[in-house]
Coordinates of N, CA and C in Angstrom, one line a residue:
Chain A
M6 N -15.3 -11.8 1.1 CA -14.1 -11.1 1.4 C -13.5 -10.1 0.3
N7 N -13.1 -8.9 1.0 CA -12.8 -8.0 -0.1 C -11.4 -7.9 -0.7
T8 N -11.4 -6.8 -1.7 CA -10.4 -7.2 -2.6 C -8.9 -7.0 -1.8
T9 N -8.9 -6.3 -0.7 CA -7.6 -5.9 0.2 C -7.4 -7.2 0.8
S10 N -8.6 -7.9 1.5 CA -8.4 -9.1 2.2 C -7.9 -10.4 1.5
K11 N -8.5 -10.3 0.2 CA -8.0 -11.4 -0.7 C -6.3 -11.2 -1.0
L12 N -5.8 -9.9 -1.0 CA -4.7 -9.6 -1.6 C -3.7 -10.1 -0.3
T13 N -4.2 -9.6 0.9 CA -3.5 -9.9 2.3 C -3.3 -11.4 2.4
E14 N -4.3 -12.0 2.3 CA -4.4 -13.6 2.4 C -3.1 -14.3 1.5
A15 N -3.3 -13.4 0.4 CA -2.3 -14.6 -0.9 C -0.8 -13.8 -0.8
F16 N -0.9 -12.6 0.1 CA 0.6 -12.6 0.6 C 0.9 -13.5 1.7
R17 N 0.1 -13.6 2.7 CA 0.2 -14.6 3.7 C 0.9 -16.0 3.2
A18 N -0.3 -16.3 1.9 CA 0.2 -17.7 1.6 C 1.9 -17.9 1.1
A19 N 2.2 -16.6 0.1 CA 3.3 -16.5 -0.7 C 4.6 -16.8 0.4
I20 N 4.4 -15.8 1.5 CA 5.5 -15.6 2.5 C 5.8 -16.7 3.6
E21 N 4.3 -17.3 3.9 CA 4.4 -18.4 5.1 C 4.6 -19.9 4.2
H22 N 4.4 -19.9 3.2 CA 4.6 -21.4 2.3 C 5.2 -21.2 1.2
P23 N 6.6 -20.9 1.1 CA 7.1 -20.5 -0.3 C 7.6 -21.7 -0.6
T24 N 7.2 -22.0 -2.4 CA 7.7 -22.8 -3.0 C 9.0 -22.8 -3.6
R25 N 9.5 -21.6 -3.6 CA 10.8 -21.3 -4.4 C 11.9 -20.4 -3.5
G26 N 11.7 -20.4 -2.3 CA 12.6 -19.8 -1.5 C 12.2 -18.4 -1.6
V27 N 13.4 -17.5 -1.2 CA 13.1 -16.1 -1.1 C 13.2 -15.7 -2.4
V28 N 13.7 -16.3 -3.6 CA 13.6 -15.6 -5.0 C 12.0 -16.0 -5.2
G29 N 11.2 -17.0 -4.8 CA 10.0 -17.1 -5.2 C 9.3 -16.0 -4.5
I30 N 9.5 -15.7 -3.0 CA 8.9 -14.7 -2.7 C 8.6 -13.6 -3.1
V31 N 10.0 -12.9 -3.5 CA 10.1 -11.6 -4.2 C 9.3 -11.5 -5.4
D32 N 9.1 -12.8 -6.1 CA 8.5 -12.9 -7.5 C 7.3 -12.6 -7.0
D33 N 6.4 -13.5 -6.1 CA 5.1 -13.2 -5.7 C 4.6 -11.9 -5.2
L34 N 5.5 -11.1 -4.5 CA 5.5 -10.1 -4.0 C 5.1 -8.9 -5.0
L35 N 6.1 -9.1 -5.9 CA 5.9 -8.3 -7.2 C 4.5 -8.4 -8.1
R36 N 4.6 -9.7 -8.2 CA 3.2 -10.3 -9.0 C 2.0 -9.7 -8.2
L37 N 2.0 -9.7 -6.8 CA 0.8 -9.5 -6.5 C 0.4 -8.0 -5.5
C38 N 1.6 -7.2 -5.9 CA 1.8 -5.9 -5.5 C 0.5 -4.9 -6.1
P39 N -0.2 -4.1 -5.3 CA -1.4 -3.6 -6.1 C -0.7 -2.3 -6.3
E40 N -1.6 -1.7 -7.3 CA -0.8 -0.3 -8.3 C -0.6 0.6 -7.1
Q41 N -1.5 0.8 -6.0 CA -1.4 1.8 -5.0 C -0.2 1.6 -4.0
G42 N 0.3 0.1 -4.2 CA 1.5 0.1 -3.5 C 1.4 -0.8 -2.0
L43 N 2.9 -0.9 -1.5 CA 2.8 -2.1 -0.6 C 4.0 -1.7 0.5
R44 N 3.7 -1.6 1.8 CA 4.8 -1.4 2.3 C 5.1 -2.7 3.5
L45 N 6.3 -2.9 3.6 CA 6.6 -4.2 4.6 C 7.9 -3.4 5.6
D46 N 7.3 -3.9 6.8 CA 8.1 -3.6 7.9 C 8.5 -4.7 9.1
W47 N 9.8 -4.5 9.4 CA 9.9 -5.5 10.4 C 10.0 -4.9 11.4
Q48 N 8.9 -5.5 12.5 CA 8.6 -4.7 13.8 C 8.5 -5.8 15.1
A49 N 9.0 -6.0 16.0 CA 9.2 -6.7 17.2 C 8.7 -8.3 16.7
D50 N 9.9 -8.7 16.1 CA 9.9 -10.2 15.4 C 8.5 -10.6 14.5
D51 N 8.3 -9.7 13.9 CA 7.0 -9.8 13.0 C 7.1 -9.2 11.7
C52 N 7.0 -9.5 10.5 CA 6.7 -8.9 9.1 C 5.6 -8.3 9.1
L53 N 5.6 -7.1 9.1 CA 4.4 -6.4 8.9 C 4.0 -5.7 7.6
I54 N 3.0 -6.2 6.6 CA 2.6 -5.9 5.4 C 1.4 -4.8 5.5
H55 N 1.7 -3.6 5.0 CA 0.6 -2.8 4.6 C 0.3 -2.6 3.2
C56 N -1.0 -3.0 2.9 CA -1.5 -3.5 1.6 C -2.4 -2.3 1.1
R57 N -2.6 -1.6 0.1 CA -3.1 -0.4 -0.3 C -3.8 -0.8 -1.6
T58 N -5.4 -0.7 -1.5 CA -6.0 -0.9 -2.7 C -7.4 0.4 -2.5
G59 N -7.2 0.9 -3.6 CA -8.4 2.0 -3.4 C -8.4 3.1 -2.4
D60 N -9.3 3.0 -1.5 CA -9.2 3.9 -0.3 C -8.9 3.3 0.9
S61 N -8.8 1.8 0.7 CA -8.6 1.0 2.1 C -7.2 0.7 2.0
E62 N -6.7 0.4 3.3 CA -5.1 -0.4 3.8 C -5.4 -1.1 4.8
E63 N -4.6 -2.2 4.4 CA -4.7 -3.2 5.3 C -3.7 -3.9 6.0
A64 N -3.3 -4.2 7.3 CA -2.0 -4.5 7.3 C -2.0 -6.0 8.0
I65 N -1.1 -6.7 7.7 CA -0.8 -8.2 8.3 C 0.5 -8.3 9.0
D66 N 0.5 -9.0 10.1 CA 1.6 -9.4 10.3 C 1.9 -11.2 10.2
L67 N 3.5 -11.2 10.0 CA 3.8 -12.9 9.8 C 4.8 -13.1 10.4
P68 N 4.6 -14.1 11.1 CA 5.9 -14.5 12.1 C 7.1 -15.4 11.3
I69 N 7.6 -14.3 10.4 CA 8.8 -15.2 9.9 C 10.0 -14.6 10.6
R70 N 11.4 -15.4 10.4 CA 12.6 -14.9 10.9 C 13.1 -13.6 10.2
K71 N 13.7 -12.8 11.2 CA 14.5 -11.3 10.6 C 15.3 -12.0 9.3
S72 N 16.0 -12.7 9.4 CA 16.8 -13.1 8.1 C 16.1 -13.6 7.0
V73 N 14.9 -13.8 6.8 CA 13.9 -14.2 5.7 C 13.6 -12.6 5.0
F74 N 13.1 -12.1 6.3 CA 12.8 -10.8 5.6 C 14.2 -9.9 5.1
R75 N 15.1 -10.2 5.8 CA 16.4 -9.2 5.3 C 16.8 -9.8 4.0
A76 N 16.7 -11.3 4.0 CA 16.9 -11.9 2.3 C 16.1 -11.3 1.4
I77 N 14.7 -11.2 1.8 CA 13.8 -10.6 0.7 C 14.4 -9.2 0.2
L78 N 14.8 -8.4 1.5 CA 15.3 -7.1 0.9 C 16.6 -7.2 -0.1
A79 N 17.4 -8.0 0.2 CA 18.6 -8.2 -0.5 C 18.3 -8.8 -1.9
R80 N 17.1 -9.4 -2.1 CA 17.1 -10.2 -3.6 C 16.2 -8.6 -4.3
I81 N 15.7 -7.8 -3.5 CA 15.1 -6.6 -4.1 C 16.3 -5.9 -4.7
A82 N 17.3 -5.6 -3.6 CA 18.5 -4.8 -4.3 C 19.1 -5.4 -5.3
V83 N 19.1 -6.7 -5.5 CA 19.8 -7.2 -6.6 C 18.8 -6.9 -8.0
L84 N 17.6 -6.9 -7.8 CA 17.0 -7.0 -9.0 C 17.0 -5.2 -9.3
C85 N 16.9 -4.5 -8.5 CA 17.2 -3.1 -8.8 C 18.7 -2.9 -9.6
N86 N 19.6 -3.4 -8.8 CA 20.8 -3.4 -9.9 C 20.8 -4.1 -11.2
E87 N 20.2 -5.2 -11.2 CA 20.0 -5.5 -12.3 C 19.6 -4.7 -13.4
Q88 N 18.5 -4.1 -12.9 CA 17.6 -3.0 -13.8 C 18.8 -1.8 -14.3
R89 N 19.3 -1.4 -13.3 CA 20.2 0.0 -13.1 C 21.6 -0.4 -12.3
P90 N 22.8 -0.9 -13.0 CA 23.9 -1.2 -12.2 C 24.2 -0.4 -11.0
N91 N 24.4 -0.7 -10.0 CA 24.9 0.2 -8.8 C 24.0 1.4 -8.3
S92 N 23.0 1.0 -8.6 CA 21.6 2.2 -8.4 C 21.5 2.2 -6.7
V93 N 21.7 0.6 -6.5 CA 21.3 0.9 -4.8 C 22.4 -0.3 -3.9
S94 N 22.7 0.2 -2.7 CA 23.3 -0.6 -2.1 C 22.8 -2.0 -1.3
P95 N 23.4 -2.8 -0.9 CA 22.5 -4.0 -0.3 C 21.7 -3.6 0.8
Y96 N 22.3 -2.2 1.2 CA 22.0 -1.8 2.6 C 20.7 -0.9 2.6
G97 N 20.4 -0.6 1.4 CA 19.2 0.4 1.3 C 19.5 1.3 0.0
G98 N 18.3 2.0 -0.3 CA 18.5 3.0 -1.5 C 17.1 3.1 -1.8
E99 N 17.3 4.1 -3.3 CA 15.8 3.8 -3.8 C 16.2 3.5 -5.4
G100 N 15.1 2.7 -5.9 CA 15.7 2.4 -7.3 C 14.4 1.8 -8.1
E101 N 14.5 1.1 -9.1 CA 13.3 0.9 -10.1 C 13.6 -0.8 -10.2
L102 N 12.6 -1.6 -10.5 CA 12.9 -3.0 -11.1 C 11.7 -3.4 -11.6
S103 N 11.8 -4.5 -12.5 CA 10.7 -4.8 -13.2 C 10.4 -6.5 -12.7
Q104 N 9.0 -6.6 -13.1 CA 8.6 -8.1 -12.9 C 9.2 -8.9 -13.7
S105 N 9.6 -9.9 -12.9 CA 10.1 -11.0 -13.9 C 9.5 -12.0 -15.0
A106 N 8.1 -12.2 -14.6 CA 7.3 -12.7 -15.2 C 7.0 -11.6 -16.3
N107 N 6.7 -10.4 -16.4 CA 6.6 -9.5 -17.2 C 7.2 -8.3 -17.3
P108 N 8.6 -8.3 -17.9 CA 9.3 -6.9 -17.7 C 8.6 -5.8 -17.9
L109 N 7.6 -5.4 -18.5 CA 6.8 -4.2 -18.9 C 6.2 -3.6 -17.7
V110 N 6.2 -4.3 -16.7 CA 5.8 -3.9 -15.4 C 6.6 -3.2 -14.4
Q111 N 6.7 -2.2 -14.0 CA 7.7 -1.7 -13.5 C 7.5 -1.1 -11.8
F112 N 8.4 -1.3 -11.3 CA 8.1 -0.8 -9.8 C 9.3 0.4 -9.3
Q113 N 8.6 1.3 -8.5 CA 9.4 2.1 -7.7 C 9.9 1.8 -6.7
V114 N 10.9 1.7 -5.9 CA 11.2 0.9 -4.7 C 12.2 1.8 -4.1
S115 N 12.0 1.6 -2.5 CA 12.8 2.4 -1.7 C 12.7 1.4 -0.4
F116 N 13.9 1.2 0.0 CA 14.1 0.2 1.1 C 15.5 0.6 2.0
T117 N 15.5 -0.2 3.1 CA 16.6 -0.1 4.0 C 16.7 -1.5 4.7
N118 N 18.1 -1.9 4.7 CA 18.3 -3.1 5.2 C 19.6 -3.3 6.1
T119 N 19.4 -2.7 7.1 CA 20.6 -2.6 8.0 C 20.0 -3.5 9.5
P120 N 21.0 -3.8 10.2 CA 20.8 -4.5 11.3 C 19.8 -4.2 12.3
A121 N 19.6 -2.8 12.4 CA 18.7 -2.0 13.1 C 17.2 -1.7 12.4
E122 N 17.2 -1.7 11.0 CA 16.1 -1.1 10.3 C 15.7 -2.0 9.2
Q123 N 14.6 -2.5 9.0 CA 14.2 -3.2 7.8 C 13.0 -2.7 7.1
T124 N 12.8 -2.0 5.8 CA 11.6 -1.7 5.5 C 11.8 -1.6 4.1
L125 N 10.7 -1.7 3.4 CA 10.5 -1.8 1.9 C 9.1 -1.2 1.4
E126 N 9.4 -0.3 0.6 CA 8.1 0.5 0.0 C 8.1 0.1 -1.5
L127 N 7.1 -0.2 -2.1 CA 7.0 -0.8 -3.1 C 5.8 -0.3 -4.1
T128 N 5.9 0.4 -5.2 CA 4.9 1.2 -5.7 C 4.9 0.5 -7.4
S129 N 4.0 0.1 -7.7 CA 4.0 -0.1 -9.1 C 3.6 0.9 -9.9
K130 N 4.7 1.0 -11.1 CA 4.5 2.0 -12.3 C 3.7 1.7 -13.3
G131 N 2.9 0.5 -13.2 CA 2.1 0.0 -14.0 C 3.0 -0.5 -15.6
D132 N 2.2 -0.9 -16.3 CA 2.7 -1.4 -17.9 C 2.4 -0.1 -18.5
P133 N 3.6 0.4 -19.4 CA 3.4 1.5 -20.1 C 2.5 1.3 -21.3
N134 N 2.2 -0.3 -21.5 CA 1.4 -0.8 -22.5 C -0.1 -0.5 -22.3
G135 N 0.0 -0.4 -21.1 CA -1.6 -0.1 -20.5 C -2.3 -1.3 -19.6
E136 N -1.4 -2.3 -19.4 CA -1.9 -3.4 -18.8 C -1.7 -2.7 -17.2
P137 N -2.5 -3.1 -16.2 CA -2.3 -2.4 -15.1 C -1.2 -3.4 -14.0
Chain B
M25 N 33.8 -30.7 1.5 CA 32.9 -29.9 2.1 C 33.0 -28.6 1.3
P26 N 31.7 -28.2 1.5 CA 31.3 -26.9 0.4 C 32.1 -25.5 1.0
I27 N 32.9 -24.7 0.4 CA 33.5 -23.5 0.7 C 32.3 -22.4 0.8
L28 N 32.0 -21.7 1.7 CA 31.1 -20.7 1.9 C 31.7 -19.4 2.2
L29 N 31.4 -18.3 1.6 CA 31.8 -16.9 1.5 C 30.9 -16.1 2.3
H30 N 31.4 -15.4 2.7 CA 31.2 -14.3 3.7 C 31.6 -12.6 3.6
G31 N 31.1 -11.9 2.7 CA 31.8 -10.7 2.5 C 31.6 -9.5 3.6
T32 N 32.7 -9.0 3.7 CA 32.6 -7.9 5.0 C 33.8 -7.0 5.0
T33 N 34.0 -6.5 5.9 CA 35.4 -5.8 6.1 C 36.7 -6.7 6.5
M34 N 37.9 -6.1 6.4 CA 39.0 -6.8 6.6 C 39.1 -7.0 8.1
L35 N 38.8 -6.1 8.8 CA 39.0 -6.1 10.6 C 37.8 -7.0 11.2
R36 N 36.7 -7.3 10.6 CA 35.4 -8.1 10.7 C 35.9 -9.6 10.2
A37 N 36.5 -9.5 9.0 CA 36.8 -10.9 8.8 C 37.8 -11.6 9.5
K38 N 38.8 -10.7 10.1 CA 39.9 -11.4 11.1 C 39.2 -11.8 12.4
R39 N 38.2 -11.0 13.0 CA 37.8 -11.0 13.8 C 36.9 -12.7 13.8
I40 N 36.2 -12.9 12.9 CA 35.2 -13.8 12.7 C 36.4 -15.2 12.5
E41 N 37.2 -14.9 11.5 CA 38.2 -15.9 11.3 C 38.6 -16.5 12.8
A42 N 39.3 -15.7 13.7 CA 39.8 -16.0 14.8 C 38.5 -16.7 16.1
N43 N 37.4 -16.3 15.7 CA 36.4 -16.2 17.1 C 35.3 -17.0 16.6
G44 N 35.1 -17.0 15.3 CA 33.6 -17.4 14.8 C 32.7 -16.5 14.8
P45 N 31.7 -16.5 14.0 CA 30.3 -15.6 13.8 C 30.0 -15.6 15.1
D46 N 29.7 -14.1 15.3 CA 29.3 -13.6 16.8 C 27.8 -12.9 16.9
A47 N 26.8 -13.6 17.2 CA 25.5 -13.2 17.1 C 25.3 -12.0 17.8
N48 N 26.3 -11.6 18.7 CA 26.1 -10.7 19.7 C 27.1 -9.3 19.2
F49 N 27.7 -9.4 18.0 CA 28.4 -8.5 17.5 C 27.3 -7.4 16.9
V50 N 27.5 -6.0 17.3 CA 26.9 -4.8 16.9 C 27.6 -3.7 16.2
E51 N 27.0 -3.6 15.4 CA 27.7 -2.6 14.4 C 28.0 -1.1 14.8
P52 N 29.3 -0.6 14.8 CA 29.3 1.0 15.1 C 28.0 1.6 15.0
G53 N 27.4 2.5 16.0 CA 26.3 3.1 15.5 C 25.2 2.8 15.3
D54 N 25.2 1.3 15.4 CA 23.8 0.6 15.3 C 23.0 0.4 16.4
G55 N 23.6 -0.2 17.5 CA 22.9 -0.9 18.4 C 22.1 -2.0 18.3
T56 N 22.3 -2.9 17.4 CA 21.6 -3.9 17.3 C 22.4 -5.1 17.0
R57 N 22.2 -6.0 17.9 CA 22.7 -7.5 17.6 C 22.6 -8.0 16.1
A58 N 23.9 -8.6 15.7 CA 23.8 -9.2 14.3 C 22.5 -10.3 14.4
E59 N 22.7 -11.3 15.3 CA 22.0 -12.2 15.5 C 22.0 -13.4 14.5
E60 N 22.5 -13.2 13.4 CA 22.7 -14.2 12.6 C 23.9 -14.2 11.6
F61 N 24.1 -15.3 10.7 CA 25.7 -15.0 10.2 C 25.2 -15.6 8.6
S62 N 25.3 -14.8 7.6 CA 24.9 -14.9 6.3 C 26.0 -15.2 5.5
T63 N 26.2 -16.2 4.5 CA 26.9 -16.5 3.9 C 26.4 -17.4 2.5
C64 N 27.2 -17.4 1.3 CA 26.9 -18.0 0.3 C 27.7 -19.1 -0.2
L65 N 27.1 -20.1 -1.0 CA 28.3 -21.2 -1.8 C 29.2 -20.2 -2.7
D66 N 30.3 -20.8 -2.6 CA 31.3 -20.3 -3.9 C 30.9 -20.3 -5.0
A67 N 30.2 -21.4 -5.4 CA 29.9 -21.9 -7.1 C 28.7 -21.2 -7.1
G68 N 28.3 -20.3 -6.1 CA 26.9 -19.6 -6.6 C 25.6 -20.7 -6.5
P69 N 24.3 -20.1 -7.2 CA 24.3 -18.9 -7.8 C 24.0 -17.6 -6.8
F70 N 24.1 -16.4 -7.3 CA 24.1 -15.2 -6.3 C 22.9 -14.5 -6.2
H71 N 21.8 -15.2 -5.9 CA 20.4 -14.4 -6.2 C 20.3 -13.4 -5.2
L72 N 21.0 -13.3 -4.0 CA 21.1 -12.3 -3.4 C 22.3 -11.0 -3.3
G73 N 22.8 -11.5 -4.1 CA 24.2 -10.7 -4.4 C 25.5 -11.2 -3.9
T74 N 26.7 -11.0 -4.5 CA 28.0 -11.3 -4.5 C 28.4 -11.0 -3.3
P75 N 29.3 -12.0 -2.6 CA 30.1 -11.5 -1.4 C 30.9 -10.1 -1.8
E76 N 31.3 -10.1 -3.1 CA 32.2 -9.1 -3.4 C 31.5 -7.7 -3.2
Q77 N 30.4 -7.7 -3.5 CA 29.4 -6.4 -3.6 C 29.4 -6.0 -2.1
Y78 N 29.1 -7.3 -1.4 CA 28.6 -7.0 0.2 C 30.1 -6.4 1.0
A79 N 31.0 -7.1 0.3 CA 32.4 -6.4 1.1 C 32.6 -5.0 0.6
R80 N 32.7 -4.7 -0.6 CA 32.7 -3.3 -1.0 C 31.9 -2.2 -0.5
R81 N 30.7 -2.8 -0.3 CA 29.3 -1.8 0.3 C 29.8 -1.8 1.7
K82 N 30.1 -2.6 2.5 CA 30.4 -2.7 3.7 C 31.8 -1.7 4.4
A83 N 32.7 -1.9 3.5 CA 33.9 -1.2 3.6 C 33.8 0.0 3.3
A84 N 32.8 0.4 2.4 CA 32.6 1.9 2.0 C 31.8 2.5 3.3
L85 N 30.9 1.9 4.1 CA 30.0 2.1 5.1 C 31.1 2.4 6.2
F86 N 32.4 1.5 6.5 CA 33.3 1.7 7.5 C 34.7 1.6 7.0
P87 N 35.0 2.8 6.2 CA 36.2 3.1 6.1 C 37.5 3.0 6.8
N88 N 37.1 2.9 8.1 CA 38.4 2.9 9.4 C 38.4 1.1 9.3
E89 N 37.9 0.0 8.6 CA 38.1 -1.2 8.9 C 38.9 -2.1 8.1
G90 N 39.3 -1.4 7.5 CA 40.8 -2.2 6.8 C 40.4 -2.6 5.2
G91 N 39.2 -2.2 4.6 CA 38.8 -2.4 3.3 C 37.9 -3.8 3.2
P92 N 37.5 -3.9 2.0 CA 36.6 -5.1 1.8 C 37.7 -6.3 1.8
A93 N 37.0 -7.4 2.5 CA 37.6 -8.7 2.5 C 36.5 -9.8 2.4
I94 N 36.8 -11.0 1.9 CA 35.7 -12.1 1.8 C 36.3 -13.4 2.8
L95 N 35.7 -13.5 4.0 CA 36.0 -15.0 4.7 C 35.6 -16.2 3.9
A96 N 36.4 -17.2 3.6 CA 36.1 -18.3 2.9 C 36.3 -19.8 3.9
V97 N 35.2 -20.3 4.2 CA 35.4 -21.4 5.2 C 34.9 -22.3 4.8
D98 N 35.4 -23.8 4.9 CA 35.0 -25.1 4.5 C 34.2 -25.4 5.6
V99 N 32.9 -25.7 5.3 CA 32.1 -26.2 6.4 C 31.4 -27.5 6.1
P100 N 31.6 -28.5 6.7 CA 30.6 -30.1 6.8 C 28.9 -29.9 6.2
D101 N 29.0 -30.8 5.5 CA 27.6 -30.8 4.9 C 26.8 -31.0 6.1
G102 N 27.0 -31.7 7.1 CA 26.1 -31.8 8.1 C 25.6 -30.6 8.6
V103 N 26.5 -29.7 9.0 CA 26.1 -28.5 9.3 C 25.4 -27.5 8.6
I104 N 25.8 -27.6 7.2 CA 25.0 -26.8 6.2 C 23.6 -27.4 6.2
A105 N 23.4 -28.5 6.2 CA 22.0 -29.1 6.1 C 21.4 -28.7 7.3
L106 N 21.6 -28.2 8.4 CA 20.8 -27.6 9.4 C 20.2 -26.4 8.9
T107 N 20.8 -25.7 8.1 CA 20.1 -24.4 7.6 C 19.2 -24.2 6.4
V108 N 19.2 -25.5 5.9 CA 18.1 -25.6 4.7 C 16.8 -25.7 5.1
D109 N 15.9 -24.8 4.6 CA 14.7 -25.0 4.9 C 13.8 -24.3 3.5
E110 N 12.4 -24.1 3.5 CA 11.9 -23.7 2.6 C 12.0 -22.2 2.1
Y111 N 12.6 -21.5 3.0 CA 13.0 -20.2 2.8 C 14.2 -20.1 2.0
F112 N 15.5 -21.2 2.5 CA 16.7 -21.1 2.0 C 17.1 -22.2 1.4
P113 N 16.6 -23.0 0.2 CA 17.0 -23.8 -0.5 C 18.3 -23.8 -0.9
L114 N 19.2 -24.8 -0.8 CA 20.6 -24.6 -1.2 C 20.8 -24.2 -2.6
S115 N 19.9 -24.7 -3.3 CA 19.8 -24.3 -4.9 C 19.9 -22.5 -5.1
Q116 N 19.4 -22.0 -4.2 CA 19.7 -20.5 -4.5 C 20.8 -20.0 -3.9
G117 N 21.7 -20.9 -3.2 CA 23.2 -20.5 -3.1 C 23.2 -19.8 -1.9
V118 N 22.5 -19.5 -1.2 CA 22.7 -19.0 0.3 C 22.4 -20.0 1.4
V119 N 23.5 -19.6 2.4 CA 23.4 -20.4 3.6 C 23.2 -19.4 4.5
Q120 N 22.3 -19.6 5.3 CA 22.0 -18.8 6.3 C 22.0 -19.6 7.7
F121 N 22.7 -19.0 8.5 CA 22.9 -19.7 9.9 C 22.3 -18.7 10.7
D122 N 21.2 -19.2 11.7 CA 20.5 -18.6 12.5 C 20.2 -19.4 14.0
A123 N 20.1 -18.5 14.9 CA 19.9 -19.5 16.2 C 18.7 -20.4 16.0
G124 N 19.1 -21.6 16.3 CA 18.4 -22.8 16.0 C 18.4 -23.3 14.7
A125 N 18.9 -22.6 13.9 CA 19.2 -23.3 12.3 C 20.7 -23.3 12.0
G126 N 21.3 -23.9 12.6 CA 23.0 -24.4 12.4 C 24.1 -23.2 12.9
L127 N 23.6 -22.2 13.4 CA 24.4 -21.2 14.0 C 25.4 -21.9 15.3
E128 N 24.7 -22.4 16.2 CA 25.3 -23.0 17.4 C 26.5 -24.0 17.1
E129 N 25.8 -24.9 15.8 CA 26.7 -25.9 15.4 C 27.8 -25.6 14.5
L130 N 27.7 -24.4 13.7 CA 29.0 -23.9 13.1 C 29.8 -23.2 14.1
R131 N 29.1 -22.5 15.1 CA 30.2 -22.3 16.3 C 31.0 -23.2 17.1
A132 N 30.3 -24.3 17.2 CA 30.9 -25.4 18.0 C 32.1 -25.9 17.1
V133 N 32.1 -25.8 15.9 CA 33.1 -26.7 15.2 C 34.3 -25.7 14.5
W134 N 33.8 -24.4 14.7 CA 34.4 -23.3 13.8 C 36.0 -23.6 13.9
S135 N 36.4 -23.8 15.1 CA 37.9 -23.7 15.4 C 38.7 -24.9 14.5
T136 N 37.9 -25.7 14.2 CA 38.5 -26.9 13.5 C 38.3 -26.8 12.0
L137 N 37.6 -25.9 11.3 CA 37.3 -25.6 9.9 C 38.5 -25.1 9.1
P138 N 38.8 -25.4 8.0 CA 39.9 -24.8 7.2 C 39.1 -23.4 6.7
K139 N 39.9 -22.3 6.6 CA 39.6 -20.9 6.4 C 40.5 -20.2 5.8
E140 N 40.1 -19.1 5.3 CA 40.9 -18.3 4.6 C 40.5 -16.8 4.5
I141 N 41.1 -15.9 4.4 CA 40.6 -14.3 4.0 C 41.4 -14.0 2.7
R142 N 40.1 -13.6 1.8 CA 40.7 -13.2 0.7 C 40.2 -11.8 0.6
Q143 N 41.0 -11.1 -0.4 CA 40.7 -9.7 -0.6 C 39.5 -9.2 -1.1
G144 N 38.7 -8.5 -1.0 CA 37.3 -8.2 -1.4 C 37.6 -7.5 -2.6

């Protein structure tokens, strides 16, 4: 199994079998997010995860409820606003957030969370002290 | 019975108060059904944001809807229990009513529930 496949399977496990609700899913997404980034879309009743590592990109679809996907995006908005108050709306925006387990690991975030559209782009900015 | 809060605009709060949550509600200019009804426990925690934040942002998006408002409703434990699963444990403060997960039961008892609208 290549690195991308391992990652997508880890995402699948994190989202299909959460142990700490939506809050835990978001923590896992941030922990697993590769440096090259991650895109999540909601399409046709599925959560589609595009995972980039190196030159490859792999997509997996997960049959979760739309409300779960929207809750994930809402949690992302809260984390952005914890980092910089009022930087994003619950309904979308661009911001930054850090990993709760390692606040030095920063992410650039762009998301939309409206009834009609739900997307998330997450890019790791890495650890300024050199850890990936 | 726990009090649940829903942040929205005054116009929508009054509509929901009178008729119950409407899964078929479509936001102006959107074209997509609401499908669900999101609330939070009044005691928190607010891991997905506060109802005040949702009310203010929604009112800013729809300035002709009377400003921010928070709908508060007492919901029986048995109905809330239908919403709890591995994604939405009550400990995280979110009570998410979806089709097949409490929404129909909430609508069925809605007219009997104590409720009020607060300024957002």
